[in-house]
Structures are given as C-alpha cells and as structure tokens.
Tab-separated table of C-alpha atoms in Angstrom:
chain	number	residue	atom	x	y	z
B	11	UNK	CA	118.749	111.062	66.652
B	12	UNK	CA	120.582	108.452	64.333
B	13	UNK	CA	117.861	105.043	64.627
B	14	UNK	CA	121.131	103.099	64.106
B	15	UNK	CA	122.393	104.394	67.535
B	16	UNK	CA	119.619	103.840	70.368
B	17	UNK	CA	122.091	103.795	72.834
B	18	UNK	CA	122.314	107.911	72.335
B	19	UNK	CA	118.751	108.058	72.288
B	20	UNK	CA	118.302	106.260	75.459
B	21	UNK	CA	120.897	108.118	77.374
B	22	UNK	CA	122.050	111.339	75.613
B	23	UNK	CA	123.651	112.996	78.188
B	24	UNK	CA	124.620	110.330	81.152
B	25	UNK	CA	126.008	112.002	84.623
B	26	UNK	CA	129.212	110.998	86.018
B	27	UNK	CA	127.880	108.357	88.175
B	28	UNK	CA	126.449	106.613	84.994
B	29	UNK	CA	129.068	107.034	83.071
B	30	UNK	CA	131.368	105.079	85.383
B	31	UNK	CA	129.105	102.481	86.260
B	32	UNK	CA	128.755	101.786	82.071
B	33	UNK	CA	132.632	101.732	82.028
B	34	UNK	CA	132.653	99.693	84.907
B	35	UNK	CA	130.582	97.083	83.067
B	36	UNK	CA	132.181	97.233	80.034
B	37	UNK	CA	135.405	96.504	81.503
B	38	UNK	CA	133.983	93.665	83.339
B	39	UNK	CA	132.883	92.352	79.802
B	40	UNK	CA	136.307	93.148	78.151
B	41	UNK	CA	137.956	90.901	80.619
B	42	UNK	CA	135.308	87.967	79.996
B	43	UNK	CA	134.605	86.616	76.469
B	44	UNK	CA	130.955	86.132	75.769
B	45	UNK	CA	128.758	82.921	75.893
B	46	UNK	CA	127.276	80.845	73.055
B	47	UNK	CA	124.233	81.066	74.902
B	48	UNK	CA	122.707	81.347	78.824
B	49	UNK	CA	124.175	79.139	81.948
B	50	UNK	CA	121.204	78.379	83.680
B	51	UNK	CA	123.565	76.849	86.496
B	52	UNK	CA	125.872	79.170	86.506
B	53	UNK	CA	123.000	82.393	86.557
B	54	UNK	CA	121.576	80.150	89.171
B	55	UNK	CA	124.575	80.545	91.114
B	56	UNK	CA	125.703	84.531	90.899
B	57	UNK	CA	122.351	85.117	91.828
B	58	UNK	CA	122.626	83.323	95.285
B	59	UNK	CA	125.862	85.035	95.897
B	60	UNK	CA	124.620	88.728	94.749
B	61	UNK	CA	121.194	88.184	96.606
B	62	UNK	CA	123.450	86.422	99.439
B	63	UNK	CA	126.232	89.234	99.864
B	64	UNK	CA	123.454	92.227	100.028
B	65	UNK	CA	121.384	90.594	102.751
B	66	UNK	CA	124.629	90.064	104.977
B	67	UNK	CA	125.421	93.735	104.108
B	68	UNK	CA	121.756	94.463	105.844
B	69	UNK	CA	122.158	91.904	108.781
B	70	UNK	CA	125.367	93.801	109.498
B	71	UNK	CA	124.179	97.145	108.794
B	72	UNK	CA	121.151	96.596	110.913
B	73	UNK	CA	122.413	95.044	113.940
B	74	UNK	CA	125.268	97.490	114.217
B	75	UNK	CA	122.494	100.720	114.101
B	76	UNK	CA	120.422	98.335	116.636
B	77	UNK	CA	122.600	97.945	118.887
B	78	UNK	CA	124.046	101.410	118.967
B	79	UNK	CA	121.431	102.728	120.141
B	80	UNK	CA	120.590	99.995	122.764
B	81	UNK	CA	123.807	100.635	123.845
B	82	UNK	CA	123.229	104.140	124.207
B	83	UNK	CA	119.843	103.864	126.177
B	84	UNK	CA	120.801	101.340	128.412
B	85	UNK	CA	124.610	101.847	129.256
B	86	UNK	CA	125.649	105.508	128.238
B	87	UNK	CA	123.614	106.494	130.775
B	88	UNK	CA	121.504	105.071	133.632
B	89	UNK	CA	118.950	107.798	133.441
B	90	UNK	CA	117.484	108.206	130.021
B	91	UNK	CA	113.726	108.683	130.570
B	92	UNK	CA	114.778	111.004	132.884
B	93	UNK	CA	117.067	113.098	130.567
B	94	UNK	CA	115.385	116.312	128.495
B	95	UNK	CA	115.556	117.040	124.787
B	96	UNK	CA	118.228	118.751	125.239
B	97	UNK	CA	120.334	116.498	127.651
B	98	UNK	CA	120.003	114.019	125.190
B	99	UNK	CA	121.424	115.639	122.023
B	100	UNK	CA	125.001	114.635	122.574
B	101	UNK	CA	123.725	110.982	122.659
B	102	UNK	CA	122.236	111.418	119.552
B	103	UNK	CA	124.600	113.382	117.754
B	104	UNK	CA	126.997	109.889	118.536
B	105	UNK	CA	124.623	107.974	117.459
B	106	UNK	CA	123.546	109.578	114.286
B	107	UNK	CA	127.326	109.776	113.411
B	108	UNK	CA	128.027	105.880	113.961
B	109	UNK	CA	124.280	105.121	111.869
B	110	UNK	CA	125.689	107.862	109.005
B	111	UNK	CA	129.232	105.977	108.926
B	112	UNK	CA	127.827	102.555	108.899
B	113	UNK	CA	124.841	103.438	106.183
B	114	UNK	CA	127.391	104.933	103.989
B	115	UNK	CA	129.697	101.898	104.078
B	116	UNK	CA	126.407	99.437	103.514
B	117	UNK	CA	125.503	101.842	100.235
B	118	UNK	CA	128.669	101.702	98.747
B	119	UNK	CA	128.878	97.848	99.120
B	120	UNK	CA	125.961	97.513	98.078
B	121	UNK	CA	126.467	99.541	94.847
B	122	UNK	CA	129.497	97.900	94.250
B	123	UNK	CA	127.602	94.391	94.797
B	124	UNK	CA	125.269	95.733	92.387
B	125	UNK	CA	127.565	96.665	89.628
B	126	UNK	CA	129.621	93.506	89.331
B	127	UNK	CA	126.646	91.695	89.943
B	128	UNK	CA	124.642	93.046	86.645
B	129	UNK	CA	127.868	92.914	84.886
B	130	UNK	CA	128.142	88.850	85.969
B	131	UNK	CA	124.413	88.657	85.502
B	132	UNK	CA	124.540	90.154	81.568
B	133	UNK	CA	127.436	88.125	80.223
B	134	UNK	CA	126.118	85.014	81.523
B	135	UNK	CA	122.506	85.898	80.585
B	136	UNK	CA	124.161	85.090	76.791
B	137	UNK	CA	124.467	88.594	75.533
B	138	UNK	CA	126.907	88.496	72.458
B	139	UNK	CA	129.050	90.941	72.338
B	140	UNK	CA	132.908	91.347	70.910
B	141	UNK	CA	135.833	91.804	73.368
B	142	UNK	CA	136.929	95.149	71.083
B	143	UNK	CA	137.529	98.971	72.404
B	144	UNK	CA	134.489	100.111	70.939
B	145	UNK	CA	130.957	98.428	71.751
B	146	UNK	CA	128.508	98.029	69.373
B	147	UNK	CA	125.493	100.692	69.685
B	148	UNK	CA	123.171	97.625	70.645
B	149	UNK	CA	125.488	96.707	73.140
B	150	UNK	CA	125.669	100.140	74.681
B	151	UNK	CA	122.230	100.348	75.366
B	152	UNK	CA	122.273	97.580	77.073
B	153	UNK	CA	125.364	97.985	79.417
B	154	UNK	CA	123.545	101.954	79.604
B	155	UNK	CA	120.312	99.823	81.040
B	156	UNK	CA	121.709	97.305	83.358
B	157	UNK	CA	123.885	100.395	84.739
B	158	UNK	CA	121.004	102.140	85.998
B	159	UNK	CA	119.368	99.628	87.133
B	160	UNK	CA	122.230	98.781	89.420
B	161	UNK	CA	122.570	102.479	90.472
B	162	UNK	CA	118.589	102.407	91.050
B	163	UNK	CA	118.023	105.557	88.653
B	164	UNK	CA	114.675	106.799	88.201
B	165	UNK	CA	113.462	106.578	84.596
B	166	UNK	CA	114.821	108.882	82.542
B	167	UNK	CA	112.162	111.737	81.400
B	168	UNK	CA	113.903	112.446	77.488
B	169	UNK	CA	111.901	111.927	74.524
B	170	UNK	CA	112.259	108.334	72.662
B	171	UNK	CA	112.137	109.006	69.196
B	172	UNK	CA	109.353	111.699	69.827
B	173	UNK	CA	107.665	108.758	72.205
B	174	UNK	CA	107.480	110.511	76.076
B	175	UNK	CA	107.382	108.188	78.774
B	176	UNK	CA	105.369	110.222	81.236
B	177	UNK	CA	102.671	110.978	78.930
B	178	UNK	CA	100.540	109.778	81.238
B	179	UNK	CA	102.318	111.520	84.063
B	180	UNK	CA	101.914	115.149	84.503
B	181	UNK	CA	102.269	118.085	87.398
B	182	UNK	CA	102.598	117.120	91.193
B	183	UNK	CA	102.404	112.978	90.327
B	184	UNK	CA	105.816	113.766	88.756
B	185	UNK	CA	107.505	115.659	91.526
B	186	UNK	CA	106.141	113.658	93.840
B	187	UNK	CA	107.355	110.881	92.377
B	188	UNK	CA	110.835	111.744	91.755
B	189	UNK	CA	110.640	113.001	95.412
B	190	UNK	CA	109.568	109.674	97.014
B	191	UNK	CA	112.929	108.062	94.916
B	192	UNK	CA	114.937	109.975	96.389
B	193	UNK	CA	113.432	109.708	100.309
B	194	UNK	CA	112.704	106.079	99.647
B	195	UNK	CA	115.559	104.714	101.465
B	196	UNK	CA	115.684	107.347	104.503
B	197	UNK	CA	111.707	107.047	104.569
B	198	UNK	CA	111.145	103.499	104.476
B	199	UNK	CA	113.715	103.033	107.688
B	200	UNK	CA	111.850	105.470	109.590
B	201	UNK	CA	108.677	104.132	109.020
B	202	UNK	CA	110.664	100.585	110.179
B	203	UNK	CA	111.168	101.806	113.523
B	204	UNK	CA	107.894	103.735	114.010
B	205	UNK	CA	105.953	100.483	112.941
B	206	UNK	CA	108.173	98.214	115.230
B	207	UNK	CA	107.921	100.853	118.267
B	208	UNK	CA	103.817	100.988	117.757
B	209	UNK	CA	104.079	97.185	117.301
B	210	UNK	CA	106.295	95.826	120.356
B	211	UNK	CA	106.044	98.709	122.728
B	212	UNK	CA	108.629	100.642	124.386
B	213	UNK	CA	109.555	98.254	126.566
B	214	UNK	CA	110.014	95.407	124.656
B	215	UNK	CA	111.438	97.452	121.816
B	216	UNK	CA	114.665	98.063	123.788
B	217	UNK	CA	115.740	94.392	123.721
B	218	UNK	CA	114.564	93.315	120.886
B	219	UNK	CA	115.232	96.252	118.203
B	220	UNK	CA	118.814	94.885	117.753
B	221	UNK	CA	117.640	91.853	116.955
B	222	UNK	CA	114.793	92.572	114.453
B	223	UNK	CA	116.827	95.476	112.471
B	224	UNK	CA	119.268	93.324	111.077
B	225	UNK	CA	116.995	90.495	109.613
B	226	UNK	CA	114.079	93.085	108.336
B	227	UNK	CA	117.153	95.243	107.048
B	228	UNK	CA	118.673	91.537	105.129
B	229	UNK	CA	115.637	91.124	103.719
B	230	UNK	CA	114.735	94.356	101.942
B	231	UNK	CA	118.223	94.422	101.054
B	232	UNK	CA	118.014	90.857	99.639
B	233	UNK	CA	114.342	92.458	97.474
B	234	UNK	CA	116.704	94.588	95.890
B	235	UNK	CA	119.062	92.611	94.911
B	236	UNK	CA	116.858	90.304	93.297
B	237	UNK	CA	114.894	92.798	91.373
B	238	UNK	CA	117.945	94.350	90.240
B	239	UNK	CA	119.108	91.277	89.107
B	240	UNK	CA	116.018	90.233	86.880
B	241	UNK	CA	115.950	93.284	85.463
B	242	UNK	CA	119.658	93.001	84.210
B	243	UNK	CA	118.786	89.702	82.996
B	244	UNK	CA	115.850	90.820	80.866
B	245	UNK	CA	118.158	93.679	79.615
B	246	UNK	CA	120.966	91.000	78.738
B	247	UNK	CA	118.210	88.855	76.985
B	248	UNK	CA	117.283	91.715	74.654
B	249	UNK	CA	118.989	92.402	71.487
B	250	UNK	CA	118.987	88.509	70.919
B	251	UNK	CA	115.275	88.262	71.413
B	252	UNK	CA	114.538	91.651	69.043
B	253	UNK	CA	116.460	90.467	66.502
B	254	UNK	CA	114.137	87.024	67.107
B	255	UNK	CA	110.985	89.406	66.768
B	256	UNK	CA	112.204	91.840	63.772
B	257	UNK	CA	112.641	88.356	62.333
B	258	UNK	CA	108.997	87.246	62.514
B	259	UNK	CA	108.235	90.734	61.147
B	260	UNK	CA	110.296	90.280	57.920
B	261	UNK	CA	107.682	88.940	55.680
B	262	UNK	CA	104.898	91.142	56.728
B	263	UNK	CA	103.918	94.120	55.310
B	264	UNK	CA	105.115	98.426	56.681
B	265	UNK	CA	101.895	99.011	57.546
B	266	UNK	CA	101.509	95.924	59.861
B	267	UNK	CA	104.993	97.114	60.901
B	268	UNK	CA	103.862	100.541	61.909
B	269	UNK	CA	100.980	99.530	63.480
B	270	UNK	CA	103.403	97.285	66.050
B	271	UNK	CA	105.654	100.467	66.572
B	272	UNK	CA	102.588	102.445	67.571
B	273	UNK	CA	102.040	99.478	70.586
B	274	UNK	CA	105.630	99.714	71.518
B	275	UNK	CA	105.171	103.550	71.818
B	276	UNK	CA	102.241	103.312	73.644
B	277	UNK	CA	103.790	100.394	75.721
B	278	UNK	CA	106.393	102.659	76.427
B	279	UNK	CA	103.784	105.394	77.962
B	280	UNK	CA	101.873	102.985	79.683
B	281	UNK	CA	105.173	101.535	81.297
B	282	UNK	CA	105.984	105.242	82.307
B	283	UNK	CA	109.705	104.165	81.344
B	284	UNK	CA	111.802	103.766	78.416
B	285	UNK	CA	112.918	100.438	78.980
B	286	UNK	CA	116.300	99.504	76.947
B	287	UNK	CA	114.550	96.513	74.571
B	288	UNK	CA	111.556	98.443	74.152
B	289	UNK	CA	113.763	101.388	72.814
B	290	UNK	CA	115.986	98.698	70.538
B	291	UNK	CA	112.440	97.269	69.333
B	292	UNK	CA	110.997	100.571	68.520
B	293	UNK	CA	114.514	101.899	66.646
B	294	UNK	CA	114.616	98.864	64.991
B	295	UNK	CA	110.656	99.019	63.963
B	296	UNK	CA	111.389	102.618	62.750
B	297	UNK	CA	114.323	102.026	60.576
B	298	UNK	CA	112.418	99.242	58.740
B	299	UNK	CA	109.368	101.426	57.500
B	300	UNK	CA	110.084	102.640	54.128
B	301	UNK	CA	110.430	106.552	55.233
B	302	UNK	CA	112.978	105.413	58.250
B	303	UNK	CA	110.879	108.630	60.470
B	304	UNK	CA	112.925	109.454	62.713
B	305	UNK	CA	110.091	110.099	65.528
B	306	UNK	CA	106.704	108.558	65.937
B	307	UNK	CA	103.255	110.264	66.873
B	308	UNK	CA	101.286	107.931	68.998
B	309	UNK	CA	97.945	107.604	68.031
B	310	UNK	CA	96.814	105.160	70.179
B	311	UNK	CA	92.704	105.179	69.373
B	312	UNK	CA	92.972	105.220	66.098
B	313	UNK	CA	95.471	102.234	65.936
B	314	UNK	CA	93.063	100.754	67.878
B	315	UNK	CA	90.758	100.951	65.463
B	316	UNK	CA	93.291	99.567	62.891
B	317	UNK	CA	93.781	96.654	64.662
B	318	UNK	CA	90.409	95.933	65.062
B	319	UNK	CA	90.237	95.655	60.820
B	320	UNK	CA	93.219	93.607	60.583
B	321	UNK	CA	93.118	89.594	58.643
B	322	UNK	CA	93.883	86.912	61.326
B	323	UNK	CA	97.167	86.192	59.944
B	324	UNK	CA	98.318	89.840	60.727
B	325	UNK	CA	95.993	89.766	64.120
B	326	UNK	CA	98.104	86.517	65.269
B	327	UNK	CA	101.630	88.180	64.308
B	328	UNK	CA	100.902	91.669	65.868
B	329	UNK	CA	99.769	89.944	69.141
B	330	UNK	CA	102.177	87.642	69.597
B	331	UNK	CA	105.150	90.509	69.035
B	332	UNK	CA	102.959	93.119	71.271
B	333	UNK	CA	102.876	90.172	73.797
B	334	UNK	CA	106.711	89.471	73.546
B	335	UNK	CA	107.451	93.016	73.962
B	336	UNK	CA	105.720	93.643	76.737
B	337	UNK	CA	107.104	90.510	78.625
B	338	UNK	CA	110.641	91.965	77.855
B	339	UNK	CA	109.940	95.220	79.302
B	340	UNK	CA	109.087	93.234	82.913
B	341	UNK	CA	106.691	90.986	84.476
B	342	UNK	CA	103.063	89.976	83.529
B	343	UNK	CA	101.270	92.226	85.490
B	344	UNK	CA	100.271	95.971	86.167
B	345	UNK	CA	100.340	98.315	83.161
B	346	UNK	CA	101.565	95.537	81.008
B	347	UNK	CA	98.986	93.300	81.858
B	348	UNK	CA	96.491	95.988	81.384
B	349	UNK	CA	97.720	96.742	78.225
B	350	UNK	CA	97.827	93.141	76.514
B	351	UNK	CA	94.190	92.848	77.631
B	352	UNK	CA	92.897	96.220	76.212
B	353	UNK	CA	94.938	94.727	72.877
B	354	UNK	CA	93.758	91.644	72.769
B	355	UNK	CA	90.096	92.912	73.621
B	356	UNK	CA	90.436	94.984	70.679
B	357	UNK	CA	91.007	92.400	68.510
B	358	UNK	CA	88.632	90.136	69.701
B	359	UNK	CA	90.757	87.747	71.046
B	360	UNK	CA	90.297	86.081	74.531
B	361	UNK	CA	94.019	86.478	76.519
B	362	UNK	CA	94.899	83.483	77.926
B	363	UNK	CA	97.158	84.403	81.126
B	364	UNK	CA	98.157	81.200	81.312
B	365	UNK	CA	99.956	81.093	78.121
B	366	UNK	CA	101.490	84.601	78.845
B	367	UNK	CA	103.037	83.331	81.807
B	368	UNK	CA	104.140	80.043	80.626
B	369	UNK	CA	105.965	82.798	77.672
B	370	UNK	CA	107.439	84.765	80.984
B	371	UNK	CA	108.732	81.591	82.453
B	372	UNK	CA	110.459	80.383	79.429
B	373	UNK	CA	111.994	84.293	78.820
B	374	UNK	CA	113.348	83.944	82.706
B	375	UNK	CA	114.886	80.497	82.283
B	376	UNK	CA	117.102	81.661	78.432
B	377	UNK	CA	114.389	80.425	76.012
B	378	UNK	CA	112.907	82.198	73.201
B	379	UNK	CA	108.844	83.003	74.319
C-alpha cells in the first residue's frame, strides 16, 4: 500500500456502518470551516454537553428498565413468589420487550451522541483541514479513527505496513477477546443486577432497583462518553503534532530514522492496536528512508541493542519522539508506560514520570509536548 495514503492502510476495506459514520463526519466538517488552532473553552464546553446528554440517556434508560420490572413484581400481579417458571414467562416476555425497545432507543442515541460529538470534538481540537469534496489522505485517517472510536470498534486485526498489531496476541486470547467486545454491554448489565441483588437483598432490591439503575446506568454511560471523547481529541491533535515530530527528525540521519520507525512498530504491537497517529508517524517515517520500504520487519532486540550504541545527541532525539509517540497513541500508563521504561532503560536513561505527564497534560490542553 501507497505510504502517501495511510488512510487505505488503516482501513482498507471499512463495513457499512463505518463508512457512514466517516461520511457522517466529514459532512459535519464540510459544513464547519476549520480553526487556526484549539478552543480550550469551547472543547471545554462540547465535552460537558456530550458527557452530559449520554448520562441522561442512562438515567432514563435505567429508571425506565427499573421500574418495569418493579412494576411487574409488585402490581401485575399480587402473587409473584408464588407464581412457577412457567406462570411467569408472560411477565417476562413484557418485560424483556419494553427493556429491548428502550435499550435500542438508548444505543442509537447514544451513537448518534457519539458521532456528532467526535465530529464537534475534532474540528475544535484544531485539525486543519479544507472545506473541498475530496479530503486529504491525512485527513481521512483521521475522520476513519475518530469514527470508530465513536462506533466503539474493536481494533482492527490488518497488517500496518507489514507491522501486526496482535503480535503479541495469539489463539483463544484473541477470540476471547473479540468475544468479550461484543458481550460487554449485555454482560456488564447482568453482572449490575446480580451484584446489586447479592448486595441489597431481595427485599430491599425491590424498592430500591429503580432507583439505583438509572444513576449506575448515567454513570457508565457518562465513562464512555468521556473516553470516547479523549480519544477523538488525541486523533484530531495528530497530523499537526507528526508533522511537529517529522520536523525534529529532519536534520538527523536514515538510520536514526529507522531506528524510531522500528519503536513505532513495536509501539504499535505492544499497544495491540493500530492507532491512527501511530500509523501517520510510521508512513511518514517510512517514506523518508532513502529506499521508501513499503513494509517494516520489527526487530525489536536487536534495535535494542542499537539504541544502546547510539551518541547522546541521537539518544535525546530518539527518546523524546518515542516518548511523544507513545503519549499520542493514549495515556501514560499500561503498555505504553512499560514500553518508555524498557526504552529508556536501554539507553541508560532514568524516566522521569513526572516530566512524561507534565508532556500528557500539555498534549490534553492543545500544546505541543
């Protein structure tokens, strides 16, 4: 695949849903010129209302499931305890109909609430783009990213320029994984109500349930939206901040500029997802070597054991790219954070966490780390 077109690389063959959440976006961007730069105040401000709008969703999701089934214990009959399996099946077919209808209207608010809110979210995040028919590859990646991520896809499991991002997942972690996605939703509220019913009893269950569903169901709902939200942010803050770190690259040498591609790659396993400015870092490393390869092989101990021979200069630039990168593929912490350390241990440099999360802070609030 073309380097000057990571947005094919990234998502070669999108489904439907995709595909109409990226024209969604664009059109949202069409109808809105670009920014100079971030609105803090602004950002501030869609992300109340996004974070606001899917938490009511829950509250009103919740307390409507609640209370249909306190209604159904306690007034469609007077004799529930008393009632077998079987007498009890009409009740719950009811119910289950009146929990399906009212889920399915909460999803498709909140994907909705999602969508416009990533699309808000990445033009006021400062990404430049041109009001024209025809997006710029950059660009496409981007609205390709923040699309998913309001559509809560898994990560995709195709090859980045030869680079796989579950190298380090194989066999039944895999499948189990992508099986968990997909129950995450369905199992996480059942294991709400067995919790609350071991927690509060039976008896006290039956008044309170319609009261505790909405609230717990507002705040995972609010989680979501939040994380959603940050990640369409750090999306929308990525070409800029590439082109910032190709920049700092330009007087240094291919081989220092290989040696960062193979940390991106491995980044990129470690992550166990091709995230959008990691892919735009790594096409953009590629096509600056002087044989433009087209994939890369990661050799992750023997780059190790480049980077341990590099001059300080070089040592300085690689880790303060490597460290860049991996704040713009998400937070300081997990594989990321295990990774800087391993990479800063091998060149014999003491991390300071401190300064990596001052770098995070000033990313999240539309500085340049």
């Amino acid at each position: 695949m073309s380097l000057t077109r990571p947005d094919k690389e990234y998502a070669p063959a999108p489904d439907l849903a995709q595909r109409w959440a990226s024209h969604y976006v664009q059109g949202y961007l069409r109808r809105h010129p670009a920014l100079d730069s971030p609105d803090p105040q602004a950002l501030k401000r869609a992300r109340r209302w996004i974070i606001t709008w899917a938490a009511l969703a829950g509250l009103i999701s919740g307390t409507l499931i609640g209370c249909a089934e306190w209604w159904m214990r306690e007034f469609a009959t007077s004799h529930w305890e008393a009632m077998s399996l079987r007498e009890q099946l009409p009740y719950w077919g009811g119910y289950l109909a009146v929990a399906g209808l009212v889920t399915a209207l909460e999803i498709g608010f909140l994907y909705w609430n999602a969508l416009r809110g990533v699309a808000s979210i990445t033009r006021l995040a400062g990404l430049r783009y041109g009001q024209t028919d025809t997006l710029e590859p950059d660009i496409q990646l981007t609205v390709h990213g923040v699309s998913r991520s309001a559509l809560e896809y898994p990560s995709p499991g195709s090859l980045i320029y030869g680079v796989d991002p579950h190298a380090y997942l194989h066999g039944w972690k895999l499948t189990l994984r992508a099986l968990l996605y997909r129950l995450k939703i369905s199992l996480s509220s059942f294991l709400l109500r067995v919790l609350l019913r071991r927690l509060l009893g039976r008896l006290t269950l039956r008044g309170l349930l319609p009261l505790l569903t909405g609230p717990l169901y507002a705040v995972w709902n609010a989680w979501i939206a939040a994380r959603i939200i940050q990640e369409a942010y750090l999306q929308a803050r990525g070409p800029a901040l590439v082109t910032h770190l190709m920049a700092t690259l330009k007087e240094s040498d291919a081989h220092l500029r290989r040696l960062v591609a193979q940390g991106v790659g491995e980044l990129i396993m470690r992550n166990q997802h091709p995230h959008p400015n990691l892919v735009l870092l790594l096409a953009r490393l590629l096509n600056s070597l002087p044989d433009q390869p087209q994939n890369l092989e990661v050799d992750w101990p023997t780059t190790q054991q480049a980077y341990a021979q590099l001059s300080d200069p070089e040592r300085q630039t690689l880790l303060n790219v490597l460290t860049q990168a991996a704040l713009l593929s998400g937070t300081y912490r997990g594989s990321r954070k295990r990774f800087l350390e391993e990479v800063f241990a091998t060149c014999q440099t003491p991390l300071r966490s401190d300064e990596v999360k001052a770098q995070q802070q000033r990313l999240l609030s539309g500085q340049v780390p």
